[in-house]
Tab-separated table of C-alpha atoms and ligand atoms in Angstrom:
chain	number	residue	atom	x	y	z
F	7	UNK	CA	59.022	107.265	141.903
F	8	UNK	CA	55.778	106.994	139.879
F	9	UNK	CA	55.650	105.565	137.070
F	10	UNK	CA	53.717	105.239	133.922
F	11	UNK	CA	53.936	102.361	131.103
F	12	UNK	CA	53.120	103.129	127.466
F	13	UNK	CA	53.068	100.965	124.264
F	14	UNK	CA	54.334	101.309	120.987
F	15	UNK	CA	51.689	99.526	119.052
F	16	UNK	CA	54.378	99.623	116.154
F	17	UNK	CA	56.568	97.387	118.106
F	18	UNK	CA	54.261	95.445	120.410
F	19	UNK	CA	54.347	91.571	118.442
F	20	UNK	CA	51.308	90.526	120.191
F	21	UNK	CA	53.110	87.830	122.333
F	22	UNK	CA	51.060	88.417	125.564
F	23	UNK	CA	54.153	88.121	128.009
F	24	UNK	CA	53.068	91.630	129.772
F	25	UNK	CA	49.695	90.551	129.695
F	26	UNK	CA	51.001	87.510	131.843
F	27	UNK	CA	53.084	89.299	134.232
F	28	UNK	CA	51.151	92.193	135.052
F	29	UNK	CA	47.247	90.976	134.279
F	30	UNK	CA	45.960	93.727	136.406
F	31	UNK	CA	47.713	96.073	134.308
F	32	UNK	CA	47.722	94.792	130.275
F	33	UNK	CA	45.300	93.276	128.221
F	34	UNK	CA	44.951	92.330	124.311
F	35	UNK	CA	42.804	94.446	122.505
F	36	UNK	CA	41.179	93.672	119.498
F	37	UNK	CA	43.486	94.126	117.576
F	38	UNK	CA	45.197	91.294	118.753
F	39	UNK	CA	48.259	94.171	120.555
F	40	UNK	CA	48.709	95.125	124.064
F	41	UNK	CA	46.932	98.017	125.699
F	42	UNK	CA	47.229	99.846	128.736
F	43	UNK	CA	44.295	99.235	131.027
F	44	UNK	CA	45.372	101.433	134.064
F	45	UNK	CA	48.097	103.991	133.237
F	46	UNK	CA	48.936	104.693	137.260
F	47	UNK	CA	49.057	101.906	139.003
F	48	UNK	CA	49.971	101.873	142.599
F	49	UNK	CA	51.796	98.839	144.288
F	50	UNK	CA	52.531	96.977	141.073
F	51	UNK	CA	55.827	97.486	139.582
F	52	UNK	CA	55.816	98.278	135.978
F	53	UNK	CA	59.156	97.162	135.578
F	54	UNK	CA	58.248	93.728	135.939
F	55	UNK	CA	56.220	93.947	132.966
F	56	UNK	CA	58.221	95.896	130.636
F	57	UNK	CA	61.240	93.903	131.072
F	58	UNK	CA	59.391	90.749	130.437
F	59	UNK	CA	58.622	92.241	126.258
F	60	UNK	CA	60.839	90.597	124.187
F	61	UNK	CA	60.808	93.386	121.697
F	62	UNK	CA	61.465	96.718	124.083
F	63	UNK	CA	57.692	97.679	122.902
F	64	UNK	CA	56.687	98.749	126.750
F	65	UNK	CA	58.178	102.365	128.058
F	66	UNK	CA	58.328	103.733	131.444
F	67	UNK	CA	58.136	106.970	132.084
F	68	UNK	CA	58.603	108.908	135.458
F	69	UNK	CA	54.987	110.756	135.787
F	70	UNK	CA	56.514	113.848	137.930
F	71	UNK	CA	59.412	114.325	135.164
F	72	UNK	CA	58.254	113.108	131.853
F	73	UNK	CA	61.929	111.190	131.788
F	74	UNK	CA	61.682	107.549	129.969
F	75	UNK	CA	63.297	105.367	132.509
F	76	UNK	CA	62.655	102.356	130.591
F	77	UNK	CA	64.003	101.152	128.254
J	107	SF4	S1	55.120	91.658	125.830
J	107	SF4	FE1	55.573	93.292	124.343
J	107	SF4	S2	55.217	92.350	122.346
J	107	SF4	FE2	54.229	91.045	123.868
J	107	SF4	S3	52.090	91.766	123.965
J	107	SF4	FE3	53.250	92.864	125.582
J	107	SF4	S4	53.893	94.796	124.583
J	107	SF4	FE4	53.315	93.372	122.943
């Protein structure tokens, strides 16, 4: 399954942990909030990184159905 992550910038707290987990993946913008920096990548798994946001802010979704897996 391939996956996608998106952030809810209304949610996202600024506390870094995806940034952490997956560095290849999130960064901190400006703003001081996560951002996606590649939306498809291959041999990570997103899940790791999602699960790891203490406030649910990161979403998964399945790229060939548009389902949310996550959360
Ligand atoms: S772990 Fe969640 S709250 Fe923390 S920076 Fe990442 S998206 Fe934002």
């Amino acid at each position: 399954m391939s996956l996608r992550a998106e952030i809810a910038a209304d949610l996202c707290a600024g506390t870094s942990n995806c940034v952490e987990e997956l560095p290849e993946v999130f960064e901190i913008g400006p703003d001081g909030l996560a951002r996606v920096k590649i939306k498809n990548p291959t041999d990570v798994d997103l899940r790791r990184g999602a699960e790891v946001c203490p406030v649910q802010a990161i979403s998964l979704i399945d790229i060939s159905t548009g389902a949310r897996i996550y959360p």
